[in-house]
Every structure is written in C-alpha cells, then in structure tokens.
PDB file of C-alpha atoms in Angstrom:
ATOM      1  CA  MET E1378      -2.773   9.882  11.581  1.00  0.00           C
ATOM      2  CA  ALA E1379      -0.005   7.424  11.411  1.00  0.00           C
ATOM      3  CA  GLU E1380       0.883   5.539  14.999  1.00  0.00           C
ATOM      4  CA  LYS E1381       4.973   5.686  16.055  1.00  0.00           C
ATOM      5  CA  GLY E1382       6.284   2.292  17.293  1.00  0.00           C
ATOM      6  CA  GLN E1383       9.840   1.035  18.251  1.00  0.00           C
ATOM      7  CA  VAL E1384      11.348  -1.895  16.161  1.00  0.00           C
ATOM      8  CA  THR E1385      12.402  -4.710  18.797  1.00  0.00           C
ATOM      9  CA  GLN E1386      13.066  -7.646  16.292  1.00  0.00           C
ATOM     10  CA  ILE E1387      13.098  -7.787  12.623  1.00  0.00           C
ATOM     11  CA  LYS E1388      12.262 -11.225  10.853  1.00  0.00           C
ATOM     12  CA  PRO E1389      13.338 -12.698   7.598  1.00  0.00           C
ATOM     13  CA  ASN E1390      10.326 -12.136   5.608  1.00  0.00           C
ATOM     14  CA  ASN E1391      11.045  -8.456   6.008  1.00  0.00           C
ATOM     15  CA  LYS E1392       8.787  -8.008   8.878  1.00  0.00           C
ATOM     16  CA  ALA E1393       9.615  -5.881  11.653  1.00  0.00           C
ATOM     17  CA  VAL E1394       8.323  -6.529  15.010  1.00  0.00           C
ATOM     18  CA  VAL E1395       6.921  -3.218  16.658  1.00  0.00           C
ATOM     19  CA  LYS E1396       6.289  -2.595  20.312  1.00  0.00           C
ATOM     20  CA  MET E1397       3.852   0.730  20.530  1.00  0.00           C
ATOM     21  CA  LEU E1398       1.899   2.364  23.277  1.00  0.00           C
ATOM     22  CA  ARG E1399      -1.962   1.953  22.908  1.00  0.00           C
ATOM     23  CA  THR E1400      -3.621   4.999  21.685  1.00  0.00           C
ATOM     24  CA  GLU E1401      -6.869   6.345  23.413  1.00  0.00           C
ATOM     25  CA  ALA E1402      -9.230   4.291  20.976  1.00  0.00           C
ATOM     26  CA  CYS E1403      -6.967   1.101  21.531  1.00  0.00           C
ATOM     27  CA  ALA E1404      -7.061   1.511  25.154  1.00  0.00           C
ATOM     28  CA  LYS E1405     -10.618   1.481  25.434  1.00  0.00           C
ATOM     29  CA  CYS E1406     -11.433  -1.518  23.139  1.00  0.00           C
ATOM     30  CA  ARG E1407     -10.014  -4.309  24.961  1.00  0.00           C
ATOM     31  CA  ALA E1408     -10.626  -6.810  22.145  1.00  0.00           C
ATOM     32  CA  CYS E1409      -6.981  -8.387  22.451  1.00  0.00           C
ATOM     33  CA  MET E1410      -6.578  -9.358  26.077  1.00  0.00           C
ATOM     34  CA  VAL E1411      -3.021 -10.812  25.042  1.00  0.00           C
ATOM     35  CA  PHE E1412      -1.376  -7.355  25.310  1.00  0.00           C
ATOM     36  CA  SER E1413      -0.687  -5.257  28.620  1.00  0.00           C
ATOM     37  CA  SER E1414      -2.789  -2.170  29.087  1.00  0.00           C
ATOM     38  CA  LYS E1415       0.270   0.484  28.339  1.00  0.00           C
ATOM     39  CA  GLU E1416       1.885  -1.607  25.340  1.00  0.00           C
ATOM     40  CA  MET E1417       1.117  -3.742  22.494  1.00  0.00           C
ATOM     41  CA  VAL E1418       3.395  -5.635  20.035  1.00  0.00           C
ATOM     42  CA  LEU E1419       2.704  -6.218  16.300  1.00  0.00           C
ATOM     43  CA  GLU E1420       4.083  -7.150  13.033  1.00  0.00           C
ATOM     44  CA  ALA E1421       4.100  -5.172  10.405  1.00  0.00           C
ATOM     45  CA  SER E1422       6.015  -4.965   7.019  1.00  0.00           C
ATOM     46  CA  ASN E1423       9.114  -3.448   7.105  1.00  0.00           C
ATOM     47  CA  ALA E1424       8.884  -1.063   3.840  1.00  0.00           C
ATOM     48  CA  CYS E1425      11.341   1.839   5.247  1.00  0.00           C
ATOM     49  CA  ASN E1426      14.020  -0.961   6.110  1.00  0.00           C
ATOM     50  CA  ALA E1427      13.989  -0.020   9.889  1.00  0.00           C
ATOM     51  CA  SER E1428      16.538  -1.953  11.881  1.00  0.00           C
ATOM     52  CA  VAL E1429      16.223  -2.688  15.968  1.00  0.00           C
ATOM     53  CA  GLY E1430      15.960   0.336  17.938  1.00  0.00           C
ATOM     54  CA  ASP E1431      14.645   2.375  15.150  1.00  0.00           C
ATOM     55  CA  TRP E1432      11.273   4.213  15.765  1.00  0.00           C
ATOM     56  CA  VAL E1433       9.040   3.945  12.799  1.00  0.00           C
ATOM     57  CA  GLU E1434       5.600   5.120  11.645  1.00  0.00           C
ATOM     58  CA  LEU E1435       2.792   2.485  11.077  1.00  0.00           C
ATOM     59  CA  GLU E1436       0.286   2.914   8.922  1.00  0.00           C
ATOM     60  CA  LEU E1437      -2.723   0.962   7.692  1.00  0.00           C
ATOM     61  CA  GLN E1438      -5.156   0.982   4.666  1.00  0.00           C
ATOM     62  CA  GLN E1439      -8.437   2.636   5.556  1.00  0.00           C
ATOM     63  CA  ASP E1440     -10.295   0.413   3.332  1.00  0.00           C
ATOM     64  CA  GLY E1441      -8.370  -2.546   4.650  1.00  0.00           C
ATOM     65  CA  PHE E1442      -9.469  -1.689   8.212  1.00  0.00           C
ATOM     66  CA  LEU E1443     -13.184  -1.304   7.163  1.00  0.00           C
ATOM     67  CA  SER E1444     -13.083  -4.661   5.453  1.00  0.00           C
ATOM     68  CA  ALA E1445     -11.173  -6.409   8.223  1.00  0.00           C
ATOM     69  CA  VAL E1446     -14.021  -5.128  10.534  1.00  0.00           C
ATOM     70  CA  MET E1447     -16.823  -6.310   8.592  1.00  0.00           C
ATOM     71  CA  ILE E1448     -14.905  -9.564   8.051  1.00  0.00           C
ATOM     72  CA  MET E1449     -14.616 -10.263  11.976  1.00  0.00           C
ATOM     73  CA  TYR E1450     -17.878  -8.608  13.108  1.00  0.00           C
ATOM     74  CA  GLY E1451     -20.430  -8.344  10.309  1.00  0.00           C
ATOM     75  CA  PHE E1452     -20.088 -11.568   8.811  1.00  0.00           C
ATOM     76  CA  PRO E1453     -20.562 -13.519  12.219  1.00  0.00           C
ATOM     77  CA  CYS E1454     -23.357 -11.248  12.719  1.00  0.00           C
ATOM     78  CA  ALA E1455     -25.197 -11.852   9.378  1.00  0.00           C
ATOM     79  CA  CYS E1456     -24.550 -15.435  10.101  1.00  0.00           C
ATOM     80  CA  LEU E1457     -26.268 -15.502  13.550  1.00  0.00           C
ATOM     81  CA  LEU E1458     -29.099 -13.698  11.966  1.00  0.00           C
ATOM     82  CA  VAL E1459     -29.793 -15.745   9.326  1.00  0.00           C
ATOM     83  CA  GLY E1460     -29.206 -18.832  11.680  1.00  0.00           C
ATOM     84  CA  ILE E1461     -31.900 -17.911  13.817  1.00  0.00           C
ATOM     85  CA  ALA E1462     -34.312 -17.428  11.072  1.00  0.00           C
ATOM     86  CA  VAL E1463     -33.810 -20.614   9.450  1.00  0.00           C
ATOM     87  CA  GLY E1464     -34.265 -22.452  12.643  1.00  0.00           C
ATOM     88  CA  TYR E1465     -37.470 -20.055  13.512  1.00  0.00           C
ATOM     89  CA  PHE E1466     -39.189 -20.076  10.317  1.00  0.00           C
ATOM     90  CA  TRP E1467     -38.248 -23.194   8.134  1.00  0.00           C
ATOM     91  CA  LEU E1468     -36.288 -25.821  10.654  1.00  0.00           C
ATOM     92  CA  ALA E1469     -39.475 -25.353  13.189  1.00  0.00           C
ATOM     93  CA  GLY E1470     -41.772 -26.993  10.579  1.00  0.00           C
ATOM     94  CA  PHE E1471     -39.427 -30.370  10.365  1.00  0.00           C
ATOM     95  CA  VAL E1472     -39.298 -30.642  13.986  1.00  0.00           C
ATOM     96  CA  PRO E1473     -42.852 -30.467  15.704  1.00  0.00           C
ATOM     97  CA  GLY E1474     -43.278 -30.518  19.535  1.00  0.00           C
ATOM     98  CA  PHE E1475     -40.044 -28.655  19.848  1.00  0.00           C
ATOM     99  CA  ASN E1476     -39.883 -24.848  21.100  1.00  0.00           C
ATOM    100  CA  ARG E1477     -38.945 -22.421  18.051  1.00  0.00           C
ATOM    101  CA  GLU E1478     -37.140 -20.192  20.296  1.00  0.00           C
ATOM    102  CA  ILE E1479     -34.838 -22.997  21.520  1.00  0.00           C
ATOM    103  CA  LEU E1480     -34.537 -24.412  18.088  1.00  0.00           C
ATOM    104  CA  SER E1481     -33.825 -20.842  16.539  1.00  0.00           C
ATOM    105  CA  PHE E1482     -31.113 -20.014  19.368  1.00  0.00           C
ATOM    106  CA  ILE E1483     -29.097 -23.603  18.778  1.00  0.00           C
ATOM    107  CA  CYS E1484     -29.282 -22.810  15.008  1.00  0.00           C
ATOM    108  CA  GLY E1485     -27.817 -19.445  15.580  1.00  0.00           C
ATOM    109  CA  LEU E1486     -25.231 -20.581  17.400  1.00  0.00           C
ATOM    110  CA  ILE E1487     -24.300 -23.295  14.911  1.00  0.00           C
ATOM    111  CA  ALA E1488     -24.256 -20.711  12.358  1.00  0.00           C
ATOM    112  CA  LEU E1489     -22.084 -18.315  14.527  1.00  0.00           C
ATOM    113  CA  LEU E1490     -19.358 -21.747  14.775  1.00  0.00           C
ATOM    114  CA  ILE E1491     -19.396 -21.730  11.122  1.00  0.00           C
ATOM    115  CA  SER E1492     -18.781 -18.383  10.454  1.00  0.00           C
ATOM    116  CA  HIS E1493     -15.963 -18.587  12.969  1.00  0.00           C
ATOM    117  CA  LEU E1494     -14.367 -21.753  11.495  1.00  0.00           C
ATOM    118  CA  VAL E1495     -14.806 -19.993   8.017  1.00  0.00           C
ATOM    119  CA  ILE E1496     -12.772 -17.171   8.994  1.00  0.00           C
ATOM    120  CA  LYS E1497     -10.394 -18.930  10.729  1.00  0.00           C
ATOM    121  CA  LYS E1498      -9.845 -21.638   7.680  1.00  0.00           C
ATOM    122  CA  ASN E1499      -9.528 -18.228   5.471  1.00  0.00           C
ATOM    123  CA  ASN E1500      -6.925 -16.452   7.890  1.00  0.00           C
ATOM    124  CA  TYR E1501      -4.145 -17.072   5.635  1.00  0.00           C
ATOM    125  CA  ARG E1502      -5.623 -15.271   2.629  1.00  0.00           C
ATOM    126  CA  TRP E1503      -5.620 -12.185   4.954  1.00  0.00           C
ATOM    127  CA  GLU E1504      -2.363 -12.707   7.045  1.00  0.00           C
ATOM    128  CA  ASN E1505      -0.499 -12.069   3.774  1.00  0.00           C
ATOM    129  CA  ASN E1506      -2.682  -9.510   2.215  1.00  0.00           C
ATOM    130  CA  LYS E1507      -0.815  -6.083   2.475  1.00  0.00           C
ATOM    131  CA  LYS E1508      -4.441  -4.814   2.592  1.00  0.00           C
ATOM    132  CA  TYR E1509      -5.087  -6.045   6.395  1.00  0.00           C
ATOM    133  CA  THR E1510      -1.450  -5.843   7.655  1.00  0.00           C
ATOM    134  CA  PRO E1511      -0.001  -2.303   9.400  1.00  0.00           C
ATOM    135  CA  VAL E1512       2.919  -1.004   7.409  1.00  0.00           C
ATOM    136  CA  ALA E1513       6.273   0.461   8.886  1.00  0.00           C
ATOM    137  CA  ALA E1514       5.692   3.389   6.205  1.00  0.00           C
ATOM    138  CA  ARG E1515       8.845   5.600   7.280  1.00  0.00           C
ATOM    139  CA  MET E1516      11.049   6.289   9.749  1.00  0.00           C
ATOM    140  CA  ALA E1517      10.248   8.558  12.810  1.00  0.00           C
ATOM    141  CA  ALA E1518      11.729  10.481  15.566  1.00  0.00           C
ATOM    142  CA  PRO E1519      11.134   9.097  19.219  1.00  0.00           C
ATOM    143  CA  PRO E1520       7.915  10.378  20.682  1.00  0.00           C
ATOM    144  CA  THR E1521       8.335  13.415  22.890  1.00  0.00           C
ATOM    145  CA  GLU E1522       7.909  13.871  26.548  1.00  0.00           C
ATOM    146  CA  GLU E1523       4.376  15.846  25.941  1.00  0.00           C
ATOM    147  CA  GLU E1524       3.299  12.851  23.359  1.00  0.00           C
ATOM    148  CA  LEU E1525       4.268  10.053  25.776  1.00  0.00           C
ATOM    149  CA  GLU E1526       2.122  11.969  28.597  1.00  0.00           C
ATOM    150  CA  TYR E1527      -0.743  12.888  26.467  1.00  0.00           C
ATOM    151  CA  GLN E1528      -1.031   8.996  25.811  1.00  0.00           C
ATOM    152  CA  LEU E1529      -0.645   7.991  29.200  1.00  0.00           C
ATOM    153  CA  ILE E1530      -3.408  10.599  30.276  1.00  0.00           C
ATOM    154  CA  ALA E1531      -5.706   9.351  27.445  1.00  0.00           C
ATOM    155  CA  ASN E1532      -5.222   5.820  28.299  1.00  0.00           C
ATOM    156  CA  GLY E1533      -6.329   6.812  32.141  1.00  0.00           C
ATOM    157  CA  GLU E1534      -3.216   5.753  33.596  1.00  0.00           C
ATOM    158  CA  LYS E1535      -2.231   9.443  34.926  1.00  0.00           C
TER     159      LYS E1535
END
C-alpha cells in the first residue's frame, strides 16, 4: 500500500520534500531518531509533478526495500561474525598469551567499523538509485478524518 504525504518543498533536481504521518510499523521502529513521533519528512522523486501543498502517494519498490535492509543490517552483521571468527580461530595463533575471546571481540568491532565505513563510502551509489529512493508516484486526496484518527490510534497517540 502506498503512503500519503504532503509536499512541503520542491527542489531543483525534480525532488519533492514530503511530510507524512508515521505508519504503525514506522512508529514502532524508532530507528530514525531525528523525526518526531508523529511526523517524518523525506525526499522523494517527483514523478507526478506535484507542487507545494499537494498530497501525493509515496511508493518504494519492494525489492529495493529488502536490498536496503540487507545493506544496512545484513552486511554489518556478516562482517561482525567474520571478524569474530577471524580473531578467534586465526589471529589468536599469532598472539600467544592474549585472551582469545577479547581478541575476537576486538576484531569483530573493527570489522563492524570497517563495514560501516564501506557503506558510508558507497552511499552516493544508493542515494541516486531509484531502487532505494521513494517516489511520489501519483496525486492523492488529503487523508480523511478516519484515516488520520486510525494513524493516531495505531501510533499510540490517542
């Protein structure tokens, strides 16, 4: 299901800044601490040529969402586990007398840090990829009172 949001700003690169209410799943996540509990602001491709004040439906490709989750969570987790294994089984042989568990913990943290640096370095590739960015696909009617009330109840604010 597409999410509704209101365009607050149009940027020159055909991007629209959209303000929307958090959905139930998004409200429970709390991964993005920058936004308030009620609203979130994001940048989307302006495919429907909306102007400021218009309501739009936002969509994200399903495979793009899953790929983004794997990049942000799967890759660092795999690097952490590989770092722990390398520190425990391989590097411990080169550092005799050092606690094997502590060495594997340190190697895991270093691998986790490296994974985040790799993601940050390659972020420019994903920022401009339509697969990972939301799209203001079509114009929408403003949300009804029932939709707004449902979202407030789902978010635990009423």
